[in-house]
C-alpha positions as CSV (number, residue, x, y, z in Angstrom):
1,M,25.4,-23.6,-9.1
2,V,27.8,-26.3,-7.6
3,V,30.2,-27.8,-10.3
4,P,31.5,-30.8,-9.1
5,D,34.7,-31.2,-11.0
6,M,36.9,-33.8,-9.6
7,G,39.9,-33.0,-12.0
8,R,42.7,-30.7,-10.7
9,V,41.6,-27.2,-9.6
10,H,44.1,-24.4,-9.4
11,G,41.9,-21.8,-7.7
12,S,44.7,-21.0,-5.3
13,G,47.5,-21.2,-8.1
14,R,48.4,-24.7,-6.9
15,A,47.2,-28.5,-7.5
16,V,44.7,-29.7,-5.0
17,A,44.2,-33.4,-3.8
18,T,41.4,-35.3,-5.3
19,D,40.3,-36.3,-1.9
20,H,40.3,-32.6,-0.7
21,L,38.4,-31.6,-4.0
22,R,35.8,-34.4,-3.4
23,L,35.0,-33.0,0.2
24,L,34.8,-29.9,-1.3
25,A,32.0,-30.6,-3.6
26,R,30.2,-32.8,-1.2
27,V,29.9,-29.9,1.4
28,A,29.0,-27.6,-1.5
29,R,26.5,-29.9,-2.7
30,M,24.9,-30.5,0.6
31,Y,24.5,-26.8,1.6
32,H,23.7,-25.1,-1.8
33,E,21.6,-28.3,-3.4
34,Q,20.2,-30.0,-0.5
35,G,19.6,-27.1,1.4
36,M,21.3,-28.4,4.7
37,R,22.6,-26.0,7.3
38,Q,26.2,-25.8,8.4
39,P,25.6,-27.8,11.9
40,E,23.6,-30.4,10.0
41,I,26.6,-30.9,7.6
42,A,29.1,-31.1,10.1
43,A,26.9,-33.7,12.1
44,A,26.8,-35.7,9.0
45,L,30.4,-35.6,8.0
46,S,31.8,-35.6,11.5
47,I,33.8,-32.3,11.2
48,S,33.4,-29.1,13.1
49,Q,31.1,-26.4,12.3
50,P,34.0,-24.0,11.6
51,R,35.6,-26.2,9.1
52,V,32.2,-26.4,7.3
53,S,32.3,-22.8,6.9
54,R,36.1,-22.7,5.7
55,L,35.3,-25.4,3.0
56,L,32.1,-23.5,1.8
57,K,34.4,-20.3,1.3
58,E,37.1,-22.6,-0.4
59,A,34.6,-24.1,-2.9
60,S,33.5,-20.6,-3.8
61,T,37.2,-19.4,-4.2
62,R,38.3,-22.6,-6.3
63,G,35.1,-22.0,-8.6
64,I,33.6,-25.4,-7.4
65,V,30.6,-23.1,-6.5
66,R,29.6,-20.2,-8.9
67,T,26.9,-17.6,-8.3
68,V,24.8,-16.9,-11.3
69,V,22.2,-14.1,-11.2
70,V,19.2,-14.6,-13.4
71,L,17.6,-11.3,-14.1
72,P,13.8,-11.5,-13.9
73,E,11.9,-10.8,-17.0
74,G,11.5,-6.8,-16.9
75,V,14.3,-6.0,-14.7
76,H,17.5,-4.3,-16.7
77,T,20.2,-4.4,-14.0
78,E,23.0,-4.3,-16.6
79,L,21.6,-1.1,-18.3
80,E,21.1,0.6,-15.4
81,E,24.6,-0.1,-14.0
82,G,26.0,0.8,-17.6
83,L,24.3,4.2,-17.5
84,Q,25.7,4.6,-13.7
85,R,29.2,4.1,-14.9
86,R,29.2,6.0,-18.3
87,Y,27.2,9.0,-17.1
88,A,28.7,9.2,-13.4
89,L,25.1,8.8,-12.1
90,R,24.1,8.0,-8.3
91,D,21.3,5.6,-9.5
92,A,19.6,4.6,-12.6
93,V,16.1,2.7,-13.3
94,V,15.2,1.5,-16.8
95,V,11.7,0.5,-17.4
96,D,10.3,-1.5,-20.4
97,A,7.6,0.6,-21.9
98,D,6.8,-2.1,-24.5
99,G,3.4,-2.1,-25.8
100,A,2.9,1.6,-24.8
101,Q,2.4,2.6,-28.6
102,G,4.7,5.7,-28.1
103,D,3.1,6.5,-24.9
104,V,5.8,6.2,-22.3
105,I,4.2,8.0,-19.5
106,P,2.4,5.1,-17.7
107,A,5.6,3.0,-17.5
108,L,7.8,5.9,-16.4
109,A,5.2,6.9,-13.8
110,S,4.8,3.7,-12.5
111,A,8.8,2.9,-12.0
112,A,9.2,6.5,-10.4
113,A,6.4,6.0,-8.0
114,A,8.2,2.9,-6.8
115,Y,11.5,4.8,-6.8
116,F,10.1,7.5,-4.7
117,D,8.1,5.2,-2.1
118,T,11.5,3.5,-1.5
119,T,13.9,6.2,-1.3
120,F,12.3,9.2,0.4
121,K,13.6,9.6,4.1
122,G,12.5,11.5,6.9
123,G,13.6,15.1,6.7
124,D,13.7,15.6,3.0
125,V,13.0,18.9,1.4
126,I,11.7,18.1,-1.8
127,G,11.7,20.4,-4.9
128,I,9.7,19.5,-7.9
129,S,9.1,21.1,-11.2
130,S,5.1,21.5,-11.8
131,W,5.1,20.8,-15.6
132,S,5.5,17.4,-15.9
133,E,2.7,15.1,-17.0
134,T,5.0,12.1,-16.0
135,L,5.6,13.6,-12.7
136,L,1.9,14.1,-11.8
137,A,1.1,10.5,-13.1
138,A,4.1,9.1,-10.7
139,V,2.6,11.2,-7.9
140,D,-0.6,10.0,-8.5
141,R,0.4,6.3,-8.2
142,M,2.4,6.6,-4.8
143,H,1.2,5.2,-1.6
144,P,0.4,7.7,1.4
145,K,3.0,6.9,4.0
146,S,1.9,6.3,7.9
147,V,4.8,8.3,9.0
148,Q,6.2,11.6,7.7
149,V,9.2,11.1,5.1
150,A,9.7,14.8,4.2
151,D,9.6,18.1,5.7
152,R,8.5,20.2,2.9
153,V,7.6,19.9,-0.8
154,M,8.7,22.8,-2.8
155,Q,7.8,24.1,-6.1
156,V,10.8,25.2,-8.0
157,V,9.3,27.0,-11.1
158,G,6.6,29.6,-10.9
159,G,3.2,28.1,-11.3
160,V,0.6,31.0,-11.8
161,G,-0.4,30.8,-15.5
162,S,-3.8,29.7,-17.0
163,P,-6.2,28.6,-14.4
164,E,-5.8,25.1,-15.7
165,A,-2.4,25.1,-15.2
166,Q,-2.5,26.4,-11.7
167,V,-5.0,23.8,-10.7
168,H,-2.4,21.3,-12.2
169,A,0.7,22.6,-10.1
170,T,-1.3,22.9,-6.9
171,R,-2.5,19.3,-7.3
172,L,1.0,18.0,-8.2
173,I,2.7,19.6,-5.2
174,S,-0.5,19.1,-2.7
175,R,-0.9,15.6,-3.4
176,L,3.0,14.8,-3.1
177,A,2.9,16.8,0.2
178,D,-0.1,14.8,1.3
179,V,1.8,11.3,0.4
180,T,4.8,12.5,2.3
181,R,3.0,14.1,5.0
182,A,5.0,17.2,4.3
183,R,4.1,21.0,4.1
184,P,3.6,22.4,0.7
185,V,5.5,25.5,-0.4
186,F,4.4,27.3,-3.7
187,V,6.0,30.0,-5.8
188,P,3.7,33.0,-5.7
189,S,4.6,33.9,-9.3
190,A,4.5,33.1,-13.0
191,G,7.1,30.9,-14.1
192,V,7.9,33.0,-17.5
193,V,6.9,36.8,-17.2
194,G,7.1,39.5,-20.0
195,T,10.5,41.0,-19.6
196,P,13.7,40.8,-17.5
197,V,12.4,44.1,-15.6
198,V,9.4,42.4,-14.4
199,R,11.3,39.3,-13.3
200,D,13.8,41.2,-11.4
201,A,10.9,43.1,-9.6
202,L,9.3,39.8,-8.7
203,L,12.6,38.7,-7.3
204,Q,12.6,41.4,-4.8
205,D,9.2,40.5,-3.5
206,A,9.0,39.4,0.0
207,A,7.1,36.2,-0.8
208,V,9.0,35.4,-3.6
209,V,12.5,35.9,-1.7
210,D,11.1,33.7,1.2
211,V,10.5,30.6,-1.2
212,M,13.9,31.3,-3.0
213,S,15.9,31.3,0.4
214,Q,14.5,27.7,1.2
215,W,15.6,26.3,-2.1
216,R,19.2,26.2,-0.8
217,E,17.8,23.8,1.7
218,L,16.5,21.2,-0.8
219,T,18.0,17.4,-0.4
220,L,16.3,16.2,-3.5
221,V,14.5,17.8,-6.5
222,L,12.2,15.9,-9.1
223,V,12.1,17.1,-12.7
224,G,11.1,16.1,-16.2
225,I,13.4,16.9,-19.0
226,G,11.9,18.9,-21.8
227,S,12.6,19.1,-25.5
228,L,12.8,22.6,-27.4
229,E,9.1,22.0,-28.2
230,P,6.9,22.4,-25.3
231,S,4.9,19.6,-24.2
232,P,1.0,20.1,-24.5
233,L,0.8,20.5,-20.7
234,L,3.3,23.7,-21.0
235,L,1.1,25.0,-24.0
236,R,-1.8,25.0,-21.7
237,S,0.1,26.4,-18.7
238,G,0.1,30.0,-20.0
239,N,4.4,29.6,-19.3
240,A,5.0,28.1,-22.7
241,V,8.0,29.0,-24.9
242,S,6.7,31.2,-27.4
243,Q,7.3,30.7,-31.2
244,A,10.1,33.7,-31.3
245,D,11.6,32.2,-28.1
246,Q,12.1,28.9,-29.7
247,E,13.5,30.4,-32.8
248,E,16.2,32.2,-30.9
249,L,16.9,29.3,-28.4
250,R,17.2,26.9,-31.6
251,S,19.7,29.4,-33.0
252,L,21.6,29.2,-29.9
253,G,21.8,25.6,-30.1
254,A,19.5,24.6,-27.6
255,V,18.0,20.9,-27.3
256,G,16.3,20.6,-24.0
257,D,15.6,22.4,-20.7
258,V,15.5,21.5,-16.9
259,C,13.2,23.9,-14.8
260,L,13.0,25.9,-17.9
261,H,16.7,26.3,-18.3
262,F,17.8,25.5,-21.6
263,F,21.0,23.7,-22.7
264,D,23.0,22.8,-25.7
265,A,23.9,19.2,-27.1
266,E,26.9,19.4,-24.6
267,G,24.7,20.1,-21.8
268,N,25.9,23.7,-21.4
269,V,23.6,26.6,-20.7
270,V,22.1,28.5,-23.4
271,D,22.4,32.5,-22.5
272,S,19.2,33.6,-23.9
273,A,16.7,36.4,-23.3
274,F,14.3,33.8,-22.5
275,D,16.2,32.7,-19.7
276,R,16.3,36.3,-18.2
277,R,12.5,36.3,-17.9
278,V,12.1,32.7,-16.1
279,V,11.2,32.8,-12.3
280,G,12.6,29.7,-10.7
281,I,15.5,28.0,-9.0
282,S,18.7,29.2,-10.4
283,V,21.0,26.7,-12.3
284,E,23.7,27.2,-9.5
285,T,21.2,26.5,-6.7
286,F,19.7,23.4,-8.6
287,R,23.0,21.9,-9.4
288,S,24.1,22.2,-5.4
289,V,21.3,19.7,-4.7
290,E,22.7,16.5,-3.7
291,R,20.1,14.3,-5.6
292,R,18.6,15.3,-8.7
293,V,16.0,13.1,-10.3
294,A,15.0,13.2,-13.7
295,V,11.7,11.3,-15.1
296,A,11.8,11.3,-19.1
297,G,11.9,9.0,-21.8
298,G,10.6,8.6,-25.1
299,E,12.2,8.9,-28.8
300,R,11.2,12.4,-28.7
301,K,13.3,13.5,-25.8
302,Y,16.4,11.4,-26.7
303,S,18.6,14.6,-27.3
304,A,17.5,16.5,-24.5
305,I,18.0,13.3,-22.1
306,K,21.5,12.8,-23.4
307,A,22.5,16.3,-23.2
308,A,21.4,16.8,-19.7
309,L,23.2,13.5,-18.6
310,R,26.4,15.1,-20.7
311,G,25.9,18.4,-18.7
312,G,25.4,16.8,-15.3
313,W,22.1,18.3,-14.8
314,V,20.9,15.3,-13.2
315,N,22.3,12.4,-11.2
316,V,19.3,9.7,-10.9
317,L,17.7,9.1,-14.2
318,I,14.3,7.1,-14.6
319,T,13.8,6.3,-18.2
320,D,12.5,3.7,-20.8
321,L,14.4,0.8,-22.3
322,E,14.7,2.1,-26.0
323,V,16.2,5.3,-24.7
324,A,18.6,3.4,-22.0
325,R,20.0,1.2,-24.9
326,R,20.5,4.3,-27.3
327,L,22.5,6.0,-24.4
328,L,24.9,3.2,-24.1
329,A,24.9,2.4,-27.9
330,D,25.8,6.1,-29.2
331,P,29.0,7.8,-28.2
332,A,28.8,9.5,-24.7
């Protein structure tokens, strides 16, 4: 926007002659409004091109030229930047899910797919939680790459449960490996076992140990954020949190989970008997991953999302507009 104010402009702290201001405004209009190139302006005004460049810079400094960014409909850059500042995030993506009638998964999945398509880079070792319907929908929307953009795609929570659940886990990880031209790596174990003794025994199994050792090489991890009540997918998986476990976790103040590690409203890990029966990436290894991307939204998950941000569980968030507004409106 060019503001041709011929009055006294004090951008540098001193008055400027009207003739000079007129020249600044004229050069600015020729360049920004008439689309003329700097050599053309120099020829038209019989001045040098370096001087045209200096005049354009001065016009901007003095406020004669003002840049206005008009956000397209559906783009929420201010909210995204606000989330980054408040919760110390590397990145944030906010998507408008209006018209979804409470189902935010399609909008989140499309936004996540676009983010994944543009940010995966060659050599990545990608970890992914296999119990997220949103992640499955996102991966299904991704475009296959013409070159390899990941070395491995690794399951980070055990996947053997009901036959339906195993098909889901296999499909999610295999599909992401296919589109990124990576090698899939599965956890040969259930995500939740009956007792801590069984878990400890599984953690000594050579095949499980091999996968666990590779988790330390992850460069990014893709997760959902769960609420205390298990999702329909987790209920069908055979890895769901039982009613007794839910009651214990609730009594300990749990509000949500990442990779079946439950945390309280401040994002602190809840030490529970359930946690000692989970076969998956440890909290310490998870937190050491450079990029930890969560795709989560909807009113039901708000408390869990906020707690995960407070606790620093993730540093990239893809969420819906209403959740983003609440996260910024409520005290951090």
